Amino acid sequence: MIKEVQSKTVLTFHSQGFPTHWDVNPYRGCTIGCRYCFAQYSHNYLGLDDFFKDILVKTNVSECLEKELRRKKWNREQVKIGGTTDLYQHIEKKYKLLPKIFDVIKKHRTPIFLQTKSTLILRDFEIIKELSKITEVDISTSISTFDESIRKVVEPGASPAIERIEMLAKFNGICRSTTLGFMPIIPYLSDTDVHLDTTFKHAKEYGIDNVVTSFLFLRGAVRPKFLSLIKVNFPEIFPSFSSLYETSTIDGSYSREIKRKLENLRSKYKLYGVYSPVKVMEQPRQISLFDNIEAEEFNRI
Ligand code: SF4
């Protein structure tokens, strides 16, 4: 079910927001359909059943944003567009809400953060390029695996991973920073040495500025659903996977081992682990610059 709605407000503040405190979501629900998506719970508050199919479209999102920025005497804090759902999910092709949002952003010269799993963003490449000349634009995509046979099961509506990183690379040197979110790392599926190395190697080869990582987090009702997906599609790993996920998060000994490997790769490929702008990265920094910032919040996008 696709339903058009009129919103009263669209600019939301999150005290724990990461990496930004403000977001704007043109849609509720997400057709990308990542099976691990922990934003699914948010549909319960709306009385809707299916996060992947019941989509609310805020057709007046740009008008609302314009009013709010004017009213708030906006001081140009960075805003994440699409904090809870993917901004370039399939129905954006029809509704074209993003170009109108970018008009408002341009008018108020507000820095923005864009993160998407869809190459549909390239439709707006020229608009984003122009925007980058007048305000800071940071851009990111998240990839949990470059193995398409796994990607098709866990992220069925996302663009193929290689197309996503190619898309991201097109913004190198145009946007302030490009970041690959290697997330979620799915234990026993996308955590092998080959998977880990391939991801960092691709990021380096495509000239991406940063790689941030996060482990799979199975919140609430997502946990049993994801466990049965593993049981059906990857039965060989089910025993170890289910014992690792007796709760929503994984235990320390597993994560310590993977984090150690990630840090080695970060040093090997000299990739930063923060969602930070290039101009900050260019300042003389300590080795801790290569430390990864945990970003569970970004599991979902
Ligand atoms: S993880 Fe992101 S892209 Fe995937 S379904 Fe959830 S909101 Fe959409």
GROMACS .gro file of C-alpha atoms in nm, residues 2-4 27 57 59 87-100 120 123:
model
   22
    2ILE     CA    1   0.135   0.340  -0.100
    3LYS     CA    2  -0.034   0.630   0.076
    4GLU     CA    3   0.025   0.999   0.021
   27TYR     CA    4   0.907   0.846   0.322
   57VAL     CA    5   0.481   0.945   0.103
   59THR     CA    6   0.419   1.480  -0.062
   87LEU     CA    7   1.576   0.847   0.044
   88TYR     CA    8   1.620   0.693  -0.302
   89GLN     CA    9   1.396   0.393  -0.253
   90HIS     CA   10   1.206   0.282  -0.564
   91ILE     CA   11   0.905   0.512  -0.538
   92GLU     CA   12   1.128   0.820  -0.544
   93LYS     CA   13   1.149   0.748  -0.916
   94LYS     CA   14   0.781   0.839  -0.936
   95TYR     CA   15   0.748   1.109  -0.669
   96LYS     CA   16   1.070   1.302  -0.731
   97LEU     CA   17   1.067   1.457  -0.383
   98LEU     CA   18   1.445   1.491  -0.358
   99PRO     CA   19   1.501   1.761  -0.620
  100LYS     CA   20   1.243   1.977  -0.440
  120LEU     CA   21   1.883   0.616  -0.838
  123ARG     CA   22   1.946   1.081  -1.150
   0.00000   0.00000   0.00000
